[in-house]
Every structure is written in C-alpha cells, then in structure tokens.
Coordinates of C-alpha atoms and ligand atoms in Angstrom, one line a residue:
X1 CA 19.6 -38.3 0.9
X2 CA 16.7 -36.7 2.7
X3 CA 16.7 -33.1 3.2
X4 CA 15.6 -31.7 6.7
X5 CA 12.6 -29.4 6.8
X6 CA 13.4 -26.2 7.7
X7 CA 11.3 -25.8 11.2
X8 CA 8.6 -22.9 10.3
X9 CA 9.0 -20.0 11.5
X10 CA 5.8 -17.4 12.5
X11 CA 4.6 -14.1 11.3
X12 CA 1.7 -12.1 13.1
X13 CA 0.2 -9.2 10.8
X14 CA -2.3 -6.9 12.5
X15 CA -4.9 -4.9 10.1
X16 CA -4.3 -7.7 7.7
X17 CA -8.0 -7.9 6.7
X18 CA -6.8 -5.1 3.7
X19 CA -4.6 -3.4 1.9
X20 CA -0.7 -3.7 2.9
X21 CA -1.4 -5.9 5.6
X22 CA -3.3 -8.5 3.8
X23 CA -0.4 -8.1 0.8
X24 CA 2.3 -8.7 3.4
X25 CA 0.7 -11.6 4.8
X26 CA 0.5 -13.1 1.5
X27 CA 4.4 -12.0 0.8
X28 CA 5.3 -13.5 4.3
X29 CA 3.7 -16.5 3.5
X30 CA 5.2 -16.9 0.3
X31 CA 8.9 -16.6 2.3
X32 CA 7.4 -20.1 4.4
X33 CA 5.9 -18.0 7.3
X34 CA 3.0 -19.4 8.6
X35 CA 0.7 -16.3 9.1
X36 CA -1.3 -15.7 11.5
X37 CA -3.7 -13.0 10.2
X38 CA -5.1 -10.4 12.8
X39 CA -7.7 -7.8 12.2
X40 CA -11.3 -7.0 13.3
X41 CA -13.4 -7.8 10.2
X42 CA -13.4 -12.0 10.6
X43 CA -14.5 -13.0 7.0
X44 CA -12.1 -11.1 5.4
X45 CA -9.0 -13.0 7.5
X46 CA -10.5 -16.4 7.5
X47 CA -10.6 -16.0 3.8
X48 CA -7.1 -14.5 3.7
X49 CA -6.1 -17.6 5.5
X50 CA -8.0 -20.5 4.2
X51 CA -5.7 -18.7 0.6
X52 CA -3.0 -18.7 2.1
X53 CA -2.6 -21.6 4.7
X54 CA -2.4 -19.1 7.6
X55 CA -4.3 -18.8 10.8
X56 CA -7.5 -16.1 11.0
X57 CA -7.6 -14.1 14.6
X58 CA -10.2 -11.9 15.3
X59 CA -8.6 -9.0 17.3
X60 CA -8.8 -5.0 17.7
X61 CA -5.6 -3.4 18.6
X62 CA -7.5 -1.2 20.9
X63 CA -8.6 -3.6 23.0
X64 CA -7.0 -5.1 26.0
X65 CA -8.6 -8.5 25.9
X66 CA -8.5 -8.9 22.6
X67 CA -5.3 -8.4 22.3
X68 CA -4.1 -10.6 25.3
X69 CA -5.9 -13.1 23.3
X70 CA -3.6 -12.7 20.0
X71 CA -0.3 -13.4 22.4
X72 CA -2.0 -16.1 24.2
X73 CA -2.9 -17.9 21.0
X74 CA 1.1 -16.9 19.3
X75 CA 3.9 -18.0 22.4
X76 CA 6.3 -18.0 19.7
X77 CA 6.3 -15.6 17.2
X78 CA 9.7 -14.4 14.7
X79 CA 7.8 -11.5 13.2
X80 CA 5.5 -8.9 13.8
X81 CA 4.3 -6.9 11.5
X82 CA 2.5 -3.8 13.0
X83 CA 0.6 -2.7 10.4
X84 CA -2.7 -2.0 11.8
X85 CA -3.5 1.8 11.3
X86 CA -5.5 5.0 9.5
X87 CA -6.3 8.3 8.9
X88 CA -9.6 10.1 9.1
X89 CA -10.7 13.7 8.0
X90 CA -8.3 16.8 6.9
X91 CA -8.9 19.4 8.9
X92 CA -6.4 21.8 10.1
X93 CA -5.0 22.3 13.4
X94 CA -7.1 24.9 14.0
X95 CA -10.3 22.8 13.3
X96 CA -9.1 19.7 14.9
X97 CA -11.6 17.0 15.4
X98 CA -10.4 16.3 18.6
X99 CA -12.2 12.6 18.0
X100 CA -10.4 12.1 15.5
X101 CA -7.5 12.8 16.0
X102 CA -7.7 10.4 19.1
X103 CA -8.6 7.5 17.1
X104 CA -5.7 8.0 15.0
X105 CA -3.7 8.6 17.8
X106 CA -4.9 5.1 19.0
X107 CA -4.9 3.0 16.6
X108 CA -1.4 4.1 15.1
X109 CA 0.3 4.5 17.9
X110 CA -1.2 3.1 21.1
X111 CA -2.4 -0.4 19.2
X112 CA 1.2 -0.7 18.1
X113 CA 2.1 -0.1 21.0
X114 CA 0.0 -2.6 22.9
X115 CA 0.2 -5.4 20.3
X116 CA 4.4 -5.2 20.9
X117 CA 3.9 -5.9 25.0
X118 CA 1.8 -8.2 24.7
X119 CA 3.7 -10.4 22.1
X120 CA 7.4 -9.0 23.1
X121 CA 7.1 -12.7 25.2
X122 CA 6.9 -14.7 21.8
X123 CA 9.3 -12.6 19.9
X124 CA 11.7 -13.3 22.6
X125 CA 11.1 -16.5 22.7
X126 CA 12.0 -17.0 18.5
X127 CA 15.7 -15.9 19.9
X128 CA 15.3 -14.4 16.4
X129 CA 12.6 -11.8 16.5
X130 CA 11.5 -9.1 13.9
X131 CA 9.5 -6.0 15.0
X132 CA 8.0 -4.4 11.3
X133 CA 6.3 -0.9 12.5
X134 CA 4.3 0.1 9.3
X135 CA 4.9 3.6 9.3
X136 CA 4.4 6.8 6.7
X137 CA 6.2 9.1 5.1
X138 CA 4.0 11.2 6.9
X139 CA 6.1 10.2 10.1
X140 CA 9.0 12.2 8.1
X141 CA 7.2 15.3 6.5
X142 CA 4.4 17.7 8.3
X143 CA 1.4 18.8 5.3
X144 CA -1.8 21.0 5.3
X145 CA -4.4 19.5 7.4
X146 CA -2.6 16.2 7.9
X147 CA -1.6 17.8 11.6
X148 CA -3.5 14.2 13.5
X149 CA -1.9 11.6 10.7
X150 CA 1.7 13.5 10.6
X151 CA 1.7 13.8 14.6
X152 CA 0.7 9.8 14.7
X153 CA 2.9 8.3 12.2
X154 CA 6.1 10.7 13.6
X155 CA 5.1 8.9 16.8
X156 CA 5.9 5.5 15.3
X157 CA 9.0 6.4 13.8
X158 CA 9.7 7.5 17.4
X159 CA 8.2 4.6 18.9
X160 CA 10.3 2.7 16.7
X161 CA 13.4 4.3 17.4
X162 CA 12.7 3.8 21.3
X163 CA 12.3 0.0 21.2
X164 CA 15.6 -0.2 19.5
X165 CA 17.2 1.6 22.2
X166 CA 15.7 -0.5 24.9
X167 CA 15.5 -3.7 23.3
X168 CA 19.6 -3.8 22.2
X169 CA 21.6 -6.5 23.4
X170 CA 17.9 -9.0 22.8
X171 CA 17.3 -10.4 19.8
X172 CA 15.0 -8.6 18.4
X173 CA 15.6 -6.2 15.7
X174 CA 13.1 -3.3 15.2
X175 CA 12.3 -1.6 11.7
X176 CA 10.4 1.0 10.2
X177 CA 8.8 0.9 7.0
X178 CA 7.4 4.1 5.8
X179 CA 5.6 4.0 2.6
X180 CA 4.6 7.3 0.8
X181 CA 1.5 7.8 -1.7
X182 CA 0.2 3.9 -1.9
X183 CA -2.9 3.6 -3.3
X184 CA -4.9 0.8 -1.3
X185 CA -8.7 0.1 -2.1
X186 CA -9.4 1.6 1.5
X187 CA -7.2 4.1 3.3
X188 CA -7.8 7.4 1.3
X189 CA -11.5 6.4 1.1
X190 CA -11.7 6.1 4.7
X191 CA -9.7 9.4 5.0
X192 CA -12.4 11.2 3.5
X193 CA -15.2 10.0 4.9
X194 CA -16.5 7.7 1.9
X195 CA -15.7 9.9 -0.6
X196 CA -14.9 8.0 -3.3
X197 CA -14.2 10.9 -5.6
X198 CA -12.2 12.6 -3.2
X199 CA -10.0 9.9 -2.5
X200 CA -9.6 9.3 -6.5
X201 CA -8.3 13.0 -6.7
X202 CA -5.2 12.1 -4.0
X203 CA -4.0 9.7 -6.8
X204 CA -4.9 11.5 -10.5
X205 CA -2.5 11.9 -13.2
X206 CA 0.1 10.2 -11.1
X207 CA 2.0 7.3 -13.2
X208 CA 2.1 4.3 -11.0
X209 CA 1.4 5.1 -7.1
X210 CA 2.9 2.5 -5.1
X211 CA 0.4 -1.0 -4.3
X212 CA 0.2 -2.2 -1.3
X213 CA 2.0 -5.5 -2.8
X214 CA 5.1 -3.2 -3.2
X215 CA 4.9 -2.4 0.0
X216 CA 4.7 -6.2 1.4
X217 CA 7.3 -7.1 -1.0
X218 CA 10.1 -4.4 1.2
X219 CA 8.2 -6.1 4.2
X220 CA 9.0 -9.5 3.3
X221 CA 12.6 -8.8 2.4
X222 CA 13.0 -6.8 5.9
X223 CA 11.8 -9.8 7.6
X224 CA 14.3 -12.5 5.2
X225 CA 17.7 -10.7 6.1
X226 CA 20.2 -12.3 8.4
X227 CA 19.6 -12.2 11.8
X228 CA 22.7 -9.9 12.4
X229 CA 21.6 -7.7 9.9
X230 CA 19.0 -4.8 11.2
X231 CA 17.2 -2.5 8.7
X232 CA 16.7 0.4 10.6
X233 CA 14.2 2.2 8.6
X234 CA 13.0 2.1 5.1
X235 CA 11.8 5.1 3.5
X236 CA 9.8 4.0 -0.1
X237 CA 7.6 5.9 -2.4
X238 CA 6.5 6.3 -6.3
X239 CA 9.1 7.3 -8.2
X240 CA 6.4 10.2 -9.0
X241 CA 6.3 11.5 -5.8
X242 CA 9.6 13.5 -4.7
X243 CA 7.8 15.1 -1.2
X244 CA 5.0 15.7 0.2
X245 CA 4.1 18.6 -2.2
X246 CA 6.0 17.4 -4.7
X247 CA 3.7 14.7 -6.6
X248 CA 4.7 14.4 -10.4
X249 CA 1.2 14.6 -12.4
X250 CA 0.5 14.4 -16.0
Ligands
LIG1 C1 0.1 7.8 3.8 C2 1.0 8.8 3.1 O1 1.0 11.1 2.1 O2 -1.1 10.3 2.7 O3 0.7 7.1 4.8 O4 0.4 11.0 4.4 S1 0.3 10.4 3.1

C-alpha cells in the first residue's frame, strides 16, 4: 500500500534572521512547512535555511521593492508569520526620540502591515491561510518609558483585530501572539543601545524568562489547528512575570 504525500504546505517568517523568528521557522519546519526565511541580514537566513531545508530571502519590511519581491517569489503561501519588529531607547513621553519612535512605529506596524498586502494574494490563494502577527504583551499593558514600544505593539493587536474584521467570510484566519519578558540574544540589547549590562539587568534574578523557542513552539501549534478553528489571540509569559511591574525576582 503506498501512502500519498501530503502536498507541502508554505510558511513565510519575516525577521527570521534571530530570535523568535528564526526559532519559529525551525518549529514551522519541523510541522513539514517548507520555510521560506525573510530578513535583512542574508548570511544569517541562508544559514537558517541550508539547517533547515527552507528557502533564504533577503528582504526589509520597510521597503516597497523589497518586499514586492518576497510576494513575487511566494504565490502561494499558508502562513505568515509577522514577526519582524523592535524596540529602541526608554525614554519617556516627554523626551521622546521622535526618530525612534518612528522606526518602531515602522517596522512594527507599518512592515506588518505592508508584508500582509503584498502576500494577502498567496494566502488567498492556500484557500487555507494563516496570518501570525508577533505581538507583545506590551500591545496589552502601558509602562514607564515604553510610551513608542507600548503605542506600536497596541497597534498590532489593533491591526490584528482589523484584518479579522475585514477578512471574515475568506479563508484566512488572523492571530495574535503576544509574548511577555522573552529573553532573545538581541532585542533588549538593541533596546538599549548595546548595552549589554543593561539589557542583563531586564532579566536578573528572574527564574526561567520565556526563550524564543517557547515562543515558536505557541506559533507552530497556532499555525497546526484545524482550518475552522481560529486562535484569536494568545497572551504568554514566564510564569515569573504576573504584569508589567509585576516580575517575580529572587
Ligand atoms: C517585549 C515585552 O515587557 O519588554 O515585547 O515590553 S516588554
């Protein structure tokens, strides 16, 4: 008796050069995904892929072309994973770098956004799509000098909630994961500047932070369920951390 092969099925992972979006293309591809791995730094994907029999795509979010040539490359794709995104500097309202806050306000939100159009084609075209929006518990809570992070990620949670709205009746289901403290090797760092001793302080004395592979591993069962089943949003943090403010250290 020979047993048909199940057709594979395609995963697009922005910002999967690090962190949770190279662990979720390695959890997608585990699940039989064949990954196509997106991001700006090209070494870093081409080795992500070569591991994990996926396809390397140089592309920046924030970039039109760039971006038009991710969807031209991907006509049919069953999940996207926006994952791409940041934060940089702490300052408070007040002392807004207005710089910065535009880059996070771009790269969040905007690159999620435009990543979506362009592939919204391919997802349709699965007739079994997955939209993954890589959100924060910091779309959820406001904190001290977080003001251009918070704002951002509520937008995706927003953003997320939107495309649900407009896209019902399609295909396509649209979720949320918002992860709280995860320690990665690169988003506090780049939070602070480079400061490596900084970014150690965000995470001392707390047992167990979450790892990014935690992260992949709710992204990979959000992308597995049924098709008639649609995980709105999926709220996840260390069992140390209770809220923002509320951080269990010993
Ligand atoms: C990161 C969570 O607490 O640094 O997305 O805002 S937090």
């Amino acid at each position: 008796m020979t047993h048909e092969q199940a057709p594979s099925r395609t995963a697009v992972v922005t910002g999967a050069s690090s962190g949770i979006g190279a662990a979720s293309a390695r959890a997608l591809a585990a699940q039989g995904f064949q990954v196509v791995c997106a991001a700006r730094r090209t070494e870093r994907i081409e080795e992500l892929a070569a591991e994990i029999g996926g396809t390397a795509l140089t592309c920046d979010v924030n970039d039109a072309d760039s971006v038009a040539a991710l969807a031209a490359a991907v006509p049919v794709c069953h999940v996207l994973v926006n994952n791409a995104g940041g934060a940089v500097g702490t300052d408070r309202v007040e002392d807004a770098d207005i710089e910065g806050w535009r880059w996070m306000y771009e790269v969040n939100v905007l690159g999620l956004v435009r990543v979506t159009q362009a592939l919204l084609p391919a997802l349709r075209a699965s007739g079994d799509g997955v939209i993954v929006n890589v959100g924060s518990t910091a779309g959820r809570w406001a904190y001290e000098g977080g003001g251009g992070y918070t704002s951002a990620k509520h937008a995706v949670k927003v953003v997320s909630e939107t495309l649900r709205l407009e896209l019902n009746g399609e295909p396509i289901r649209i979720t949320e994961v918002a992860p709280g403290m995860v320690r990665t090797d690169e988003f506090s760092v780049k939070r602070f500047g480079g400061d490596q001793a900084k970014a150690d302080a965000v995470y001392a004395g707390v047992d167990h932070p979450l790892l990014a592979e935690d992260v992949a591993d709710a992204i990979a069962w959000v992308a597995t369920r049924p098709s008639h089943v649609d995980i709105d949003e999926l709220v996840i943090k260390p069992r140390a951390q209770a809220a923002a403010h509320k951080v269990h250290r010993t």
